[in-house]
Amino acid sequence: MSTIEVGGKSVELDEEGYLTDLADWNEEVAAILAEQDKADNPDFELTSNHWEVINFLREYYDEYQIAPAVRVLTKAIGKKLGKDKGNSKYLYELFPDGPAKQACRYAGLPKPTGCI
């Protein structure tokens, strides 16, 4: 386990970088997690398109109590945000480490089932 400092508070992460307590999430946590990923991709920056997916995932989790795998995520985003955003190509452009896996981590959700 590791921790990150957010607003003077230590937030625990599991061995894969997901929050151990979902209640610790806020937008600053997401920004710090994204900043950590810049080591692998220096051009990575959270945009309004990223936040749209992150907020969608949080709403989805609130409703279904599960973090969706990439196929379910793609289909659900397509229904809510339109076909231009509900496709794998678009989502992988936003989250190159895997739309479900990386976006769920930023959204403070558990790792989706079926993700390696």
PDB file of C-alpha atoms in Angstrom:
ATOM      1  CA  MET A   1       0.000   0.000   0.000  1.00  0.00           C
ATOM      2  CA  SER A   2       1.002   3.559  -0.569  1.00  0.00           C
ATOM      3  CA  THR A   3      -0.368   6.964   0.265  1.00  0.00           C
ATOM      4  CA  ILE A   4      -0.755  10.307  -1.440  1.00  0.00           C
ATOM      5  CA  GLU A   5      -1.083  13.676   0.250  1.00  0.00           C
ATOM      6  CA  VAL A   6      -4.254  15.551  -0.645  1.00  0.00           C
ATOM      7  CA  GLY A   7      -5.062  18.833   1.071  1.00  0.00           C
ATOM      8  CA  GLY A   8      -2.916  17.928   4.073  1.00  0.00           C
ATOM      9  CA  LYS A   9      -4.551  14.514   4.464  1.00  0.00           C
ATOM     10  CA  SER A  10      -2.999  11.121   3.728  1.00  0.00           C
ATOM     11  CA  VAL A  11      -5.091   9.045   1.324  1.00  0.00           C
ATOM     12  CA  GLU A  12      -4.357   5.319   1.121  1.00  0.00           C
ATOM     13  CA  LEU A  13      -3.979   3.507  -2.178  1.00  0.00           C
ATOM     14  CA  ASP A  14      -3.856  -0.233  -2.765  1.00  0.00           C
ATOM     15  CA  GLU A  15      -0.915  -1.924  -4.514  1.00  0.00           C
ATOM     16  CA  GLU A  16      -2.343  -0.989  -7.944  1.00  0.00           C
ATOM     17  CA  GLY A  17      -2.985   2.673  -7.107  1.00  0.00           C
ATOM     18  CA  TYR A  18      -6.748   2.500  -6.444  1.00  0.00           C
ATOM     19  CA  LEU A  19      -8.277   4.200  -3.397  1.00  0.00           C
ATOM     20  CA  THR A  20      -8.776   1.885  -0.435  1.00  0.00           C
ATOM     21  CA  ASP A  21     -11.644   4.084   0.797  1.00  0.00           C
ATOM     22  CA  LEU A  22     -13.982   5.409  -1.903  1.00  0.00           C
ATOM     23  CA  ALA A  23     -15.076   8.209   0.455  1.00  0.00           C
ATOM     24  CA  ASP A  24     -11.582   9.757   0.149  1.00  0.00           C
ATOM     25  CA  TRP A  25     -12.220  10.750  -3.479  1.00  0.00           C
ATOM     26  CA  ASN A  26     -12.462  14.312  -4.719  1.00  0.00           C
ATOM     27  CA  GLU A  27     -11.332  16.080  -7.885  1.00  0.00           C
ATOM     28  CA  GLU A  28      -7.965  16.895  -6.330  1.00  0.00           C
ATOM     29  CA  VAL A  29      -7.354  13.167  -5.757  1.00  0.00           C
ATOM     30  CA  ALA A  30      -8.113  12.515  -9.439  1.00  0.00           C
ATOM     31  CA  ALA A  31      -5.719  15.264 -10.505  1.00  0.00           C
ATOM     32  CA  ILE A  32      -2.918  13.872  -8.322  1.00  0.00           C
ATOM     33  CA  LEU A  33      -3.432  10.347  -9.673  1.00  0.00           C
ATOM     34  CA  ALA A  34      -3.337  11.712 -13.225  1.00  0.00           C
ATOM     35  CA  GLU A  35      -0.187  13.670 -12.418  1.00  0.00           C
ATOM     36  CA  GLN A  36       1.480  10.407 -11.305  1.00  0.00           C
ATOM     37  CA  ASP A  37       0.760   8.941 -14.739  1.00  0.00           C
ATOM     38  CA  LYS A  38       2.627  11.770 -16.453  1.00  0.00           C
ATOM     39  CA  ALA A  39       5.879   9.878 -15.883  1.00  0.00           C
ATOM     40  CA  ASP A  40       4.745   7.382 -18.528  1.00  0.00           C
ATOM     41  CA  ASN A  41       3.022   9.962 -20.745  1.00  0.00           C
ATOM     42  CA  PRO A  42       4.365  13.520 -20.255  1.00  0.00           C
ATOM     43  CA  ASP A  43       1.707  15.049 -22.526  1.00  0.00           C
ATOM     44  CA  PHE A  44      -1.166  13.642 -20.454  1.00  0.00           C
ATOM     45  CA  GLU A  45      -3.509  16.312 -19.068  1.00  0.00           C
ATOM     46  CA  LEU A  46      -7.038  15.953 -17.681  1.00  0.00           C
ATOM     47  CA  THR A  47      -9.463  17.818 -19.937  1.00  0.00           C
ATOM     48  CA  SER A  48     -13.210  18.393 -19.846  1.00  0.00           C
ATOM     49  CA  ASN A  49     -13.582  15.215 -21.930  1.00  0.00           C
ATOM     50  CA  HIS A  50     -11.762  13.213 -19.246  1.00  0.00           C
ATOM     51  CA  TRP A  51     -13.941  14.738 -16.528  1.00  0.00           C
ATOM     52  CA  GLU A  52     -17.046  13.868 -18.520  1.00  0.00           C
ATOM     53  CA  VAL A  53     -16.036  10.176 -18.449  1.00  0.00           C
ATOM     54  CA  ILE A  54     -14.883  10.316 -14.812  1.00  0.00           C
ATOM     55  CA  ASN A  55     -18.166  11.875 -13.681  1.00  0.00           C
ATOM     56  CA  PHE A  56     -20.123   9.401 -15.808  1.00  0.00           C
ATOM     57  CA  LEU A  57     -18.299   6.531 -14.076  1.00  0.00           C
ATOM     58  CA  ARG A  58     -19.067   7.926 -10.626  1.00  0.00           C
ATOM     59  CA  GLU A  59     -22.769   8.204 -11.513  1.00  0.00           C
ATOM     60  CA  TYR A  60     -22.723   4.684 -12.973  1.00  0.00           C
ATOM     61  CA  TYR A  61     -21.128   3.324  -9.805  1.00  0.00           C
ATOM     62  CA  ASP A  62     -23.651   5.123  -7.593  1.00  0.00           C
ATOM     63  CA  GLU A  63     -26.470   3.514  -9.564  1.00  0.00           C
ATOM     64  CA  TYR A  64     -25.134  -0.027 -10.082  1.00  0.00           C
ATOM     65  CA  GLN A  65     -22.501  -0.401  -7.314  1.00  0.00           C
ATOM     66  CA  ILE A  66     -19.993  -1.807  -9.806  1.00  0.00           C
ATOM     67  CA  ALA A  67     -17.185  -0.369 -11.895  1.00  0.00           C
ATOM     68  CA  PRO A  68     -17.931  -1.318 -15.512  1.00  0.00           C
ATOM     69  CA  ALA A  69     -15.548  -3.254 -17.714  1.00  0.00           C
ATOM     70  CA  VAL A  70     -14.538  -1.520 -20.953  1.00  0.00           C
ATOM     71  CA  ARG A  71     -17.281  -3.048 -23.166  1.00  0.00           C
ATOM     72  CA  VAL A  72     -20.028  -2.090 -20.741  1.00  0.00           C
ATOM     73  CA  LEU A  73     -18.466   1.347 -20.275  1.00  0.00           C
ATOM     74  CA  THR A  74     -18.297   1.945 -24.028  1.00  0.00           C
ATOM     75  CA  LYS A  75     -21.910   0.937 -24.554  1.00  0.00           C
ATOM     76  CA  ALA A  76     -23.200   2.956 -21.574  1.00  0.00           C
ATOM     77  CA  ILE A  77     -21.286   6.091 -22.604  1.00  0.00           C
ATOM     78  CA  GLY A  78     -22.632   5.720 -26.140  1.00  0.00           C
ATOM     79  CA  LYS A  79     -26.185   5.704 -24.795  1.00  0.00           C
ATOM     80  CA  LYS A  80     -25.677   8.752 -22.607  1.00  0.00           C
ATOM     81  CA  LEU A  81     -23.092  10.879 -24.438  1.00  0.00           C
ATOM     82  CA  GLY A  82     -23.523   9.769 -28.051  1.00  0.00           C
ATOM     83  CA  LYS A  83     -21.853   7.379 -30.464  1.00  0.00           C
ATOM     84  CA  ASP A  84     -18.942   9.727 -31.125  1.00  0.00           C
ATOM     85  CA  LYS A  85     -17.883   9.284 -27.470  1.00  0.00           C
ATOM     86  CA  GLY A  86     -19.171   5.763 -26.965  1.00  0.00           C
ATOM     87  CA  ASN A  87     -16.464   3.982 -28.880  1.00  0.00           C
ATOM     88  CA  SER A  88     -13.202   2.319 -27.933  1.00  0.00           C
ATOM     89  CA  LYS A  89     -11.027   4.540 -30.120  1.00  0.00           C
ATOM     90  CA  TYR A  90     -12.221   7.740 -28.427  1.00  0.00           C
ATOM     91  CA  LEU A  91     -11.945   6.273 -24.924  1.00  0.00           C
ATOM     92  CA  TYR A  92      -8.447   4.858 -25.522  1.00  0.00           C
ATOM     93  CA  GLU A  93      -7.327   8.260 -26.809  1.00  0.00           C
ATOM     94  CA  LEU A  94      -8.433   9.754 -23.485  1.00  0.00           C
ATOM     95  CA  PHE A  95      -7.194   6.911 -21.290  1.00  0.00           C
ATOM     96  CA  PRO A  96      -4.343   5.127 -23.093  1.00  0.00           C
ATOM     97  CA  ASP A  97      -3.700   2.748 -20.176  1.00  0.00           C
ATOM     98  CA  GLY A  98      -7.208   1.333 -20.602  1.00  0.00           C
ATOM     99  CA  PRO A  99     -10.426   3.340 -20.406  1.00  0.00           C
ATOM    100  CA  ALA A 100     -12.097   1.307 -17.692  1.00  0.00           C
ATOM    101  CA  LYS A 101      -8.984   0.670 -15.628  1.00  0.00           C
ATOM    102  CA  GLN A 102      -7.412   4.140 -15.774  1.00  0.00           C
ATOM    103  CA  ALA A 103     -10.652   6.141 -15.685  1.00  0.00           C
ATOM    104  CA  CYS A 104     -11.994   4.141 -12.722  1.00  0.00           C
ATOM    105  CA  ARG A 105      -8.770   4.806 -10.824  1.00  0.00           C
ATOM    106  CA  TYR A 106      -9.138   8.554 -11.426  1.00  0.00           C
ATOM    107  CA  ALA A 107     -12.820   8.342 -10.463  1.00  0.00           C
ATOM    108  CA  GLY A 108     -11.901   6.784  -7.127  1.00  0.00           C
ATOM    109  CA  LEU A 109     -13.655   3.522  -7.957  1.00  0.00           C
ATOM    110  CA  PRO A 110     -12.482  -0.060  -7.523  1.00  0.00           C
ATOM    111  CA  LYS A 111     -10.673  -1.765 -10.367  1.00  0.00           C
ATOM    112  CA  PRO A 112     -13.300  -3.078 -12.802  1.00  0.00           C
ATOM    113  CA  THR A 113     -13.852  -6.801 -12.803  1.00  0.00           C
ATOM    114  CA  GLY A 114     -12.129  -8.487 -15.702  1.00  0.00           C
ATOM    115  CA  CYS A 115      -9.321  -5.894 -15.948  1.00  0.00           C
ATOM    116  CA  ILE A 116      -5.800  -7.246 -15.779  1.00  0.00           C
TER     117      ILE A 116
END
